[in-house]
Tab-separated table of C-alpha atoms in Angstrom:
chain	number	residue	atom	x	y	z
A	1	MET	CA	74.658	90.415	84.201
A	2	THR	CA	75.097	93.874	82.686
A	3	MET	CA	76.981	96.412	84.742
A	4	THR	CA	74.957	99.453	85.660
A	5	SER	CA	76.439	102.896	85.236
A	6	GLU	CA	76.366	103.313	89.017
A	7	VAL	CA	78.597	100.326	89.619
A	8	ALA	CA	80.836	101.048	86.657
A	9	THR	CA	81.910	104.371	88.191
A	10	LEU	CA	83.503	102.455	91.035
A	11	SER	CA	86.725	101.941	89.108
A	12	SER	CA	87.490	105.658	89.160
A	13	ARG	CA	85.851	106.791	92.401
A	14	PRO	CA	85.175	103.857	94.702
A	15	ASP	CA	83.201	105.857	97.273
A	16	SER	CA	81.351	109.020	96.412
A	17	SER	CA	80.122	107.835	93.032
A	18	VAL	CA	78.352	104.821	94.484
A	19	GLU	CA	74.987	105.125	96.205
A	20	PHE	CA	75.025	102.273	98.698
A	21	PRO	CA	71.837	100.274	99.231
A	22	ALA	CA	70.032	100.357	102.565
A	23	VAL	CA	70.757	97.472	104.900
A	24	THR	CA	69.263	96.307	108.175
A	25	LEU	CA	71.663	97.009	111.016
A	26	PRO	CA	71.586	96.254	114.755
A	27	GLY	CA	69.620	98.569	117.008
A	28	PRO	CA	71.200	101.264	119.210
A	29	ARG	CA	71.760	98.840	122.068
A	30	ALA	CA	74.446	97.092	120.041
A	31	PHE	CA	76.572	100.218	120.193
A	32	GLN	CA	76.640	100.012	123.980
A	33	GLU	CA	78.446	96.680	123.768
A	34	GLU	CA	82.089	96.209	122.859
A	35	LEU	CA	82.659	96.826	119.175
A	36	ARG	CA	83.827	93.287	118.491
A	37	LEU	CA	80.361	92.015	119.436
A	38	TRP	CA	78.925	93.800	116.405
A	39	PRO	CA	80.746	92.055	113.561
A	40	PHE	CA	80.702	92.980	109.919
A	41	ASP	CA	78.596	90.639	107.825
A	42	LEU	CA	80.854	89.838	104.896
A	43	PRO	CA	79.283	87.297	102.503
A	44	PHE	CA	82.355	85.070	102.458
A	45	PRO	CA	82.928	81.928	104.554
A	46	TYR	CA	85.311	81.692	107.492
A	47	ARG	CA	88.340	79.599	106.591
A	48	ILE	CA	91.658	78.861	108.302
A	49	SER	CA	94.744	76.909	107.298
A	50	HIS	CA	95.394	73.608	109.027
A	51	GLU	CA	99.014	74.803	109.393
A	52	ALA	CA	98.119	77.425	112.025
A	53	ASP	CA	99.991	75.897	114.981
A	54	ARG	CA	103.152	75.189	112.978
A	55	VAL	CA	103.153	78.679	111.443
A	56	ALA	CA	102.758	80.302	114.872
A	57	ALA	CA	105.684	78.275	116.231
A	58	HIS	CA	107.831	79.251	113.230
A	59	SER	CA	107.204	82.986	113.583
A	60	ARG	CA	107.743	82.889	117.344
A	61	GLU	CA	111.212	81.463	116.687
A	62	TRP	CA	111.844	83.873	113.785
A	63	VAL	CA	111.134	87.122	115.667
A	64	GLN	CA	113.487	86.003	118.432
A	65	ARG	CA	116.218	84.896	116.011
A	66	MET	CA	115.969	88.228	114.161
A	67	GLY	CA	116.343	90.161	117.408
A	68	LEU	CA	112.912	91.762	117.071
A	69	VAL	CA	111.726	90.332	120.391
A	70	SER	CA	113.722	89.829	123.581
A	71	GLY	CA	112.458	89.320	127.094
A	72	GLU	CA	109.293	87.767	128.420
A	73	ALA	CA	107.163	90.915	128.147
A	74	ALA	CA	107.933	91.419	124.451
A	75	LEU	CA	107.431	87.739	123.691
A	76	HIS	CA	104.098	87.768	125.524
A	77	ARG	CA	103.040	90.768	123.431
A	78	HIS	CA	103.982	88.906	120.247
A	79	ASP	CA	101.972	85.870	121.343
A	80	ARG	CA	98.980	88.017	122.286
A	81	HIS	CA	98.956	89.725	118.895
A	82	ASN	CA	99.084	86.289	117.196
A	83	MET	CA	99.996	87.648	113.782
A	84	ALA	CA	100.370	84.082	112.504
A	85	LEU	CA	96.584	83.896	112.728
A	86	PHE	CA	96.366	86.725	110.191
A	87	ALA	CA	98.342	84.652	107.704
A	88	CYS	CA	96.280	81.529	108.282
A	89	VAL	CA	92.809	83.120	107.966
A	90	SER	CA	93.770	85.478	105.130
A	91	TYR	CA	95.658	82.890	103.049
A	92	PRO	CA	93.976	79.604	104.021
A	93	ASP	CA	95.037	77.786	100.836
A	94	ALA	CA	98.713	78.753	100.889
A	95	PRO	CA	101.377	76.133	101.629
A	96	ARG	CA	103.343	76.351	104.868
A	97	GLU	CA	106.366	78.093	103.329
A	98	GLY	CA	104.163	80.892	102.013
A	99	LEU	CA	102.313	81.156	105.318
A	100	ASN	CA	105.610	81.375	107.198
A	101	LEU	CA	106.674	84.264	104.989
A	102	VAL	CA	103.417	86.180	105.428
A	103	SER	CA	103.387	85.534	109.174
A	104	ASP	CA	106.968	86.791	109.513
A	105	TRP	CA	106.134	89.898	107.475
A	106	VAL	CA	103.114	90.888	109.548
A	107	SER	CA	104.843	89.971	112.830
A	108	TRP	CA	107.699	92.317	111.871
A	109	TRP	CA	105.138	94.961	110.857
A	110	ALA	CA	103.237	94.686	114.140
A	111	ILE	CA	106.413	95.257	116.134
A	112	TRP	CA	107.209	98.645	114.598
A	113	ASN	CA	103.702	99.685	113.532
A	114	ASP	CA	103.133	101.608	116.748
A	115	PHE	CA	106.087	103.897	115.977
A	116	PRO	CA	103.907	106.465	114.144
A	117	ASP	CA	101.805	106.758	117.318
A	118	ASP	CA	104.830	107.230	119.576
A	119	PRO	CA	105.508	110.946	120.196
A	120	ALA	CA	109.193	110.201	120.844
A	121	PHE	CA	109.530	108.592	117.415
A	122	VAL	CA	107.435	111.160	115.558
A	123	GLN	CA	108.899	114.281	117.142
A	124	GLU	CA	112.576	113.372	116.932
A	125	PRO	CA	113.907	115.377	113.964
A	126	GLY	CA	114.575	113.175	110.976
A	127	ARG	CA	113.943	109.866	112.738
A	128	PRO	CA	110.841	108.754	110.747
A	129	GLU	CA	112.519	109.830	107.518
A	130	ARG	CA	115.683	107.852	108.299
A	131	PHE	CA	113.804	104.758	109.403
A	132	PHE	CA	111.526	104.471	106.386
A	133	ALA	CA	114.282	105.465	103.951
A	134	SER	CA	116.404	102.620	105.354
A	135	LEU	CA	113.568	100.168	104.757
A	136	ALA	CA	112.995	101.452	101.218
A	137	ALA	CA	116.717	101.078	100.501
A	138	VAL	CA	116.433	97.319	101.081
A	139	VAL	CA	114.230	96.901	97.992
A	140	THR	CA	116.433	99.129	95.823
A	141	PRO	CA	118.028	97.044	93.062
A	142	SER	CA	121.591	96.067	93.895
A	143	PRO	CA	124.135	93.784	92.198
A	144	GLN	CA	125.129	92.450	95.608
A	145	PRO	CA	123.238	89.582	97.277
A	146	LEU	CA	120.975	90.611	100.125
A	147	THR	CA	122.550	89.956	103.512
A	148	PRO	CA	121.825	91.511	106.909
A	149	VAL	CA	124.309	94.371	107.419
A	150	SER	CA	122.479	96.834	109.666
A	151	THR	CA	122.645	97.117	113.428
A	152	ASP	CA	118.887	97.721	113.404
A	153	PRO	CA	116.981	94.418	113.736
A	154	HIS	CA	113.997	95.931	111.923
A	155	ILE	CA	116.160	96.458	108.821
A	156	ASN	CA	117.773	93.020	109.028
A	157	ALA	CA	114.412	91.298	109.496
A	158	PHE	CA	112.964	93.109	106.504
A	159	THR	CA	116.010	92.164	104.435
A	160	ASP	CA	115.193	88.530	105.178
A	161	VAL	CA	111.512	89.031	104.313
A	162	TRP	CA	112.300	90.816	101.036
A	163	ARG	CA	114.779	88.139	99.920
A	164	ARG	CA	112.180	85.410	100.445
A	165	TRP	CA	109.386	87.571	99.003
A	166	CYS	CA	111.116	87.615	95.609
A	167	GLN	CA	112.081	83.941	95.486
A	168	GLY	CA	110.576	82.111	92.539
A	169	MET	CA	108.745	85.166	91.202
A	170	SER	CA	109.086	86.796	87.787
A	171	PRO	CA	110.964	90.075	87.190
A	172	GLN	CA	107.585	91.679	86.392
A	173	PHE	CA	106.239	90.707	89.792
A	174	VAL	CA	109.373	91.936	91.583
A	175	THR	CA	109.191	95.309	89.825
A	176	ARG	CA	105.514	95.708	90.687
A	177	THR	CA	105.825	94.699	94.312
A	178	ARG	CA	108.974	96.809	94.784
A	179	LYS	CA	106.931	99.896	93.901
A	180	HIS	CA	104.223	98.835	96.369
A	181	TRP	CA	106.794	98.504	99.157
A	182	VAL	CA	108.346	101.908	98.400
A	183	ASP	CA	104.929	103.566	98.252
A	184	TRP	CA	103.947	101.938	101.549
A	185	PHE	CA	107.028	103.220	103.350
A	186	ALA	CA	106.453	106.702	101.903
A	187	SER	CA	102.846	106.699	103.146
A	188	CYS	CA	103.981	105.650	106.622
A	189	ARG	CA	106.362	108.591	106.641
A	190	THR	CA	103.523	110.887	105.569
A	191	ARG	CA	101.364	109.581	108.390
A	192	CYS	CA	104.145	110.454	110.847
A	193	GLU	CA	104.283	113.975	109.435
A	194	HIS	CA	100.526	114.357	109.896
A	195	ARG	CA	100.775	113.138	113.469
A	196	ARG	CA	103.674	115.488	114.203
A	197	ASP	CA	101.792	118.462	112.736
A	198	SER	CA	98.414	117.455	114.267
A	199	ARG	CA	96.955	117.578	110.764
A	200	THR	CA	93.374	116.449	110.203
A	201	LEU	CA	92.099	115.052	106.905
A	202	GLY	CA	88.759	114.995	105.107
A	203	VAL	CA	87.147	111.701	104.158
A	204	GLU	CA	88.448	111.464	100.586
A	205	GLU	CA	91.955	112.630	101.481
A	206	TYR	CA	92.008	110.203	104.377
A	207	LEU	CA	90.863	107.275	102.245
A	208	ALA	CA	93.504	108.021	99.609
A	209	LEU	CA	96.229	107.917	102.264
A	210	ARG	CA	94.702	104.881	103.968
A	211	ASP	CA	94.787	103.025	100.648
A	212	MET	CA	98.562	103.173	100.986
A	213	THR	CA	99.190	102.930	104.740
A	214	GLY	CA	96.954	99.851	104.929
A	215	ALA	CA	99.441	97.897	102.754
A	216	VAL	CA	96.619	95.969	101.061
A	217	LEU	CA	98.433	96.095	97.723
A	218	LEU	CA	101.199	94.167	99.457
A	219	GLU	CA	98.672	91.741	100.922
A	220	MET	CA	97.464	91.091	97.375
A	221	ASP	CA	101.048	90.657	96.165
A	222	ALA	CA	101.530	88.216	99.035
A	223	ALA	CA	98.531	86.225	97.812
A	224	GLU	CA	100.396	85.543	94.563
A	225	ARG	CA	103.747	84.908	96.250
A	226	ALA	CA	102.387	82.668	99.003
A	227	GLY	CA	100.089	80.876	96.584
A	228	GLY	CA	102.778	80.281	93.988
A	229	TYR	CA	100.979	81.887	91.061
A	230	GLU	CA	101.018	85.169	89.147
A	231	VAL	CA	98.253	87.098	87.417
A	232	ARG	CA	99.214	88.647	84.112
A	233	PRO	CA	99.523	92.467	84.377
A	234	GLU	CA	96.874	93.126	81.736
A	235	PHE	CA	94.294	91.268	83.835
A	236	LEU	CA	95.272	93.045	87.057
A	237	GLU	CA	94.738	96.368	85.288
A	238	SER	CA	91.467	95.447	83.572
A	239	SER	CA	87.950	95.485	84.937
A	240	PRO	CA	86.545	93.456	86.599
A	241	LEU	CA	89.650	92.387	88.537
A	242	LYS	CA	91.030	95.905	88.947
A	243	VAL	CA	87.796	97.108	90.543
A	244	MET	CA	87.564	94.029	92.762
A	245	ARG	CA	91.066	94.794	94.060
A	246	ARG	CA	90.090	98.396	94.808
A	247	ILE	CA	87.002	97.194	96.658
A	248	THR	CA	89.087	94.719	98.629
A	249	MET	CA	91.434	97.506	99.649
A	250	ARG	CA	88.607	99.655	100.988
A	251	VAL	CA	86.825	96.803	102.779
A	252	ILE	CA	89.998	95.758	104.595
A	253	ASN	CA	91.073	99.252	105.560
A	254	ILE	CA	87.675	100.454	106.732
A	255	THR	CA	86.684	97.346	108.678
A	256	GLN	CA	90.096	97.363	110.340
A	257	ASP	CA	89.604	101.014	111.299
A	258	VAL	CA	86.375	100.130	113.081
A	259	GLN	CA	87.894	97.192	114.889
A	260	SER	CA	90.996	99.126	115.950
A	261	LEU	CA	89.045	102.251	116.920
A	262	ALA	CA	89.300	101.861	120.688
A	263	LYS	CA	93.046	101.251	120.552
A	264	GLU	CA	93.749	104.156	118.216
A	265	GLU	CA	91.430	106.552	120.006
A	266	ALA	CA	93.198	105.804	123.294
A	267	ALA	CA	96.516	106.621	121.604
A	268	GLY	CA	95.165	109.922	120.264
A	269	ASP	CA	95.498	108.721	116.677
A	270	GLN	CA	93.209	110.578	114.246
A	271	HIS	CA	94.127	108.206	111.407
A	272	ASN	CA	90.798	106.339	111.564
A	273	MET	CA	87.761	106.431	109.280
A	274	VAL	CA	85.266	106.576	112.152
A	275	ILE	CA	86.914	109.642	113.681
A	276	VAL	CA	87.282	111.339	110.293
A	277	LEU	CA	83.576	110.836	109.516
A	278	GLU	CA	82.495	112.092	112.924
A	279	ARG	CA	84.570	115.235	112.581
A	280	GLN	CA	83.899	116.125	108.945
A	281	GLN	CA	80.179	115.294	108.893
A	282	ASN	CA	79.430	116.135	112.522
A	283	LEU	CA	78.090	112.624	113.154
A	284	THR	CA	77.482	110.773	116.366
A	285	ARG	CA	79.446	107.598	116.912
A	286	GLU	CA	76.353	105.514	116.156
A	287	LYS	CA	75.607	107.316	112.889
A	288	ALA	CA	79.229	107.098	111.761
A	289	LEU	CA	79.291	103.355	112.389
A	290	ARG	CA	75.980	102.846	110.602
A	291	GLN	CA	77.262	104.761	107.587
A	292	ILE	CA	80.384	102.620	107.534
A	293	HIS	CA	78.413	99.383	107.648
A	294	GLU	CA	76.222	100.572	104.792
A	295	ARG	CA	79.324	101.512	102.846
A	296	ILE	CA	80.814	98.055	103.377
A	297	ARG	CA	77.591	96.368	102.248
A	298	GLY	CA	77.726	98.431	99.065
A	299	TYR	CA	81.305	97.370	98.461
A	300	THR	CA	80.655	93.656	98.944
A	301	ASP	CA	77.522	93.760	96.781
A	302	SER	CA	79.572	95.349	94.000
A	303	PHE	CA	82.403	92.857	94.499
A	304	LEU	CA	80.022	89.934	93.985
A	305	GLY	CA	78.640	91.557	90.855
A	306	TYR	CA	82.060	92.057	89.341
A	307	GLU	CA	83.151	88.559	90.337
A	308	ALA	CA	80.193	87.127	88.424
A	309	GLU	CA	81.399	89.019	85.338
A	310	ILE	CA	84.832	87.385	85.258
A	311	PRO	CA	83.957	84.302	83.127
A	312	HIS	CA	82.137	86.426	80.538
A	313	PHE	CA	85.035	88.898	80.524
A	314	LEU	CA	87.503	86.078	79.827
A	315	ASP	CA	85.195	84.597	77.195
A	316	THR	CA	85.128	87.942	75.405
A	317	LEU	CA	88.923	87.981	75.309
A	318	MET	CA	88.989	84.296	74.277
A	319	VAL	CA	91.402	83.477	77.092
A	320	PRO	CA	92.166	79.724	77.030
A	321	VAL	CA	90.543	77.848	79.892
A	322	GLU	CA	93.899	76.588	81.189
A	323	GLU	CA	95.119	80.201	81.563
A	324	ARG	CA	92.180	81.264	83.737
A	325	THR	CA	93.207	79.413	86.902
A	326	SER	CA	95.358	82.222	88.311
A	327	ILE	CA	92.564	84.759	87.833
A	328	TYR	CA	89.964	82.627	89.586
A	329	ARG	CA	92.492	81.877	92.319
A	330	HIS	CA	93.160	85.584	92.821
A	331	ALA	CA	89.448	86.374	93.043
A	332	ALA	CA	89.103	83.696	95.719
A	333	ASP	CA	92.123	85.127	97.540
A	334	LEU	CA	90.535	88.593	97.557
A	335	ARG	CA	87.517	87.093	99.326
A	336	SER	CA	89.801	85.469	101.884
A	337	LEU	CA	91.699	88.705	102.482
A	338	MET	CA	88.510	90.620	103.274
A	339	ARG	CA	87.011	87.964	105.505
A	340	GLY	CA	90.361	87.126	107.076
A	341	CYS	CA	90.937	90.724	108.144
A	342	VAL	CA	87.620	90.869	110.003
A	343	ASP	CA	88.149	87.485	111.656
A	344	PHE	CA	91.721	88.265	112.642
A	345	CYS	CA	90.940	91.682	114.114
A	346	SER	CA	88.098	90.153	116.138
A	347	ALA	CA	90.386	87.489	117.619
A	348	SER	CA	93.791	89.131	117.947
A	349	GLY	CA	94.847	90.742	121.196
A	350	ARG	CA	96.340	93.519	119.096
A	351	TYR	CA	92.904	95.140	118.818
A	352	GLN	CA	91.588	94.508	122.315
C-alpha cells in the first residue's frame, strides 16, 4: 500500500491536515440515551487478562498499605473505580507483575486526579506547584536509593511506582520515560492554572495540552515495561510507528473525553474536547459528538493503514526478522491501549 499525501501529513498535524471519511452514525435518538450506550466502534477486539481478579486484590491491598485509602468510604470508591480493570483490558498480554505495577500506577493516579477540579486545591497559593514539583523530584536522578521519606502518601506511593517502573529496563528507556513523567506533571500543573484563571482553549491548543495531561506516552512506556520488551529509539521516532503512537494518543484522549463528559461537566471542568468543540465552533451537543466520532474513524482507518506498512518498512531497512518482535508487539499493544480505554471507561464507576 502506498501512503497518500493526505495520510502522510498526519505525522506533523494529526488533526486539521486530515480530511476524515464519512461514516454512518446512530440517529438522533441515540443522543437521548446515556452516553455509554453509544459506544465507539474501534476495529480492535475486546481482550482481558486472565489475571484480573488477582490484580484487583493486589492493588486493593497496595493502596491501603501505601496510606492512599483509609476508611470504608474511600475503599468503596477505589473498588467502584476498579482501576485494575484498566490494566487488564489495556495490557491483556502482560504478566501479573507488570499488571500489578500498571494497576498500582493508575489507582494512585485516580486518587489524586480530581485535585485539579477541586477549587480548594487549585486556589490555594502555590499548592499545585508544590505538589507536582514534589512528584517530579522523585524521578530526578539521585545517587541515593529510592525510599519513602515524605509524609505525603501520594509522594511515597509514587516513589514505589517509579522504583518498580525502572526495574529491568535500559538506561535509554529510563531517560525517555523520566522526561514523559516530568512533562506529565508539568501539564497537570498547567491545567490547574487554567482552571484557576477560568481560561478557555481553542481546539488545537486544547489537543496539544491534552496530549500531555492524558499521560498516553506513559501508557505506551508502560506497555514496554509491563511486557518486558523495548523498542529501539530509531523505530519509535520513525514512521510508521511514530504516527501510530500519535494516533493512539488522540484516540485515547478523545474517546475518554466523551465518556467522562457527564462527570467533568458536573464538576465545571472545561478541559474536555466536546465542550471545546461546542464553544469554539458553536455546535450543538449532537453535532459535536458526531464530529468526534468521524474524527475517531479517520484516526483508526489511518492507524490500520500505517500498521500494514510496518513489514515493508522493516524490509526496506533490512531489519533481521528476529529483531522485529518488539515492534510487532508494540503495534499490538497500541491496539489494546485504544480498545482498552473505551472498554474500561464504559465499565468503570469512575465515569458513571
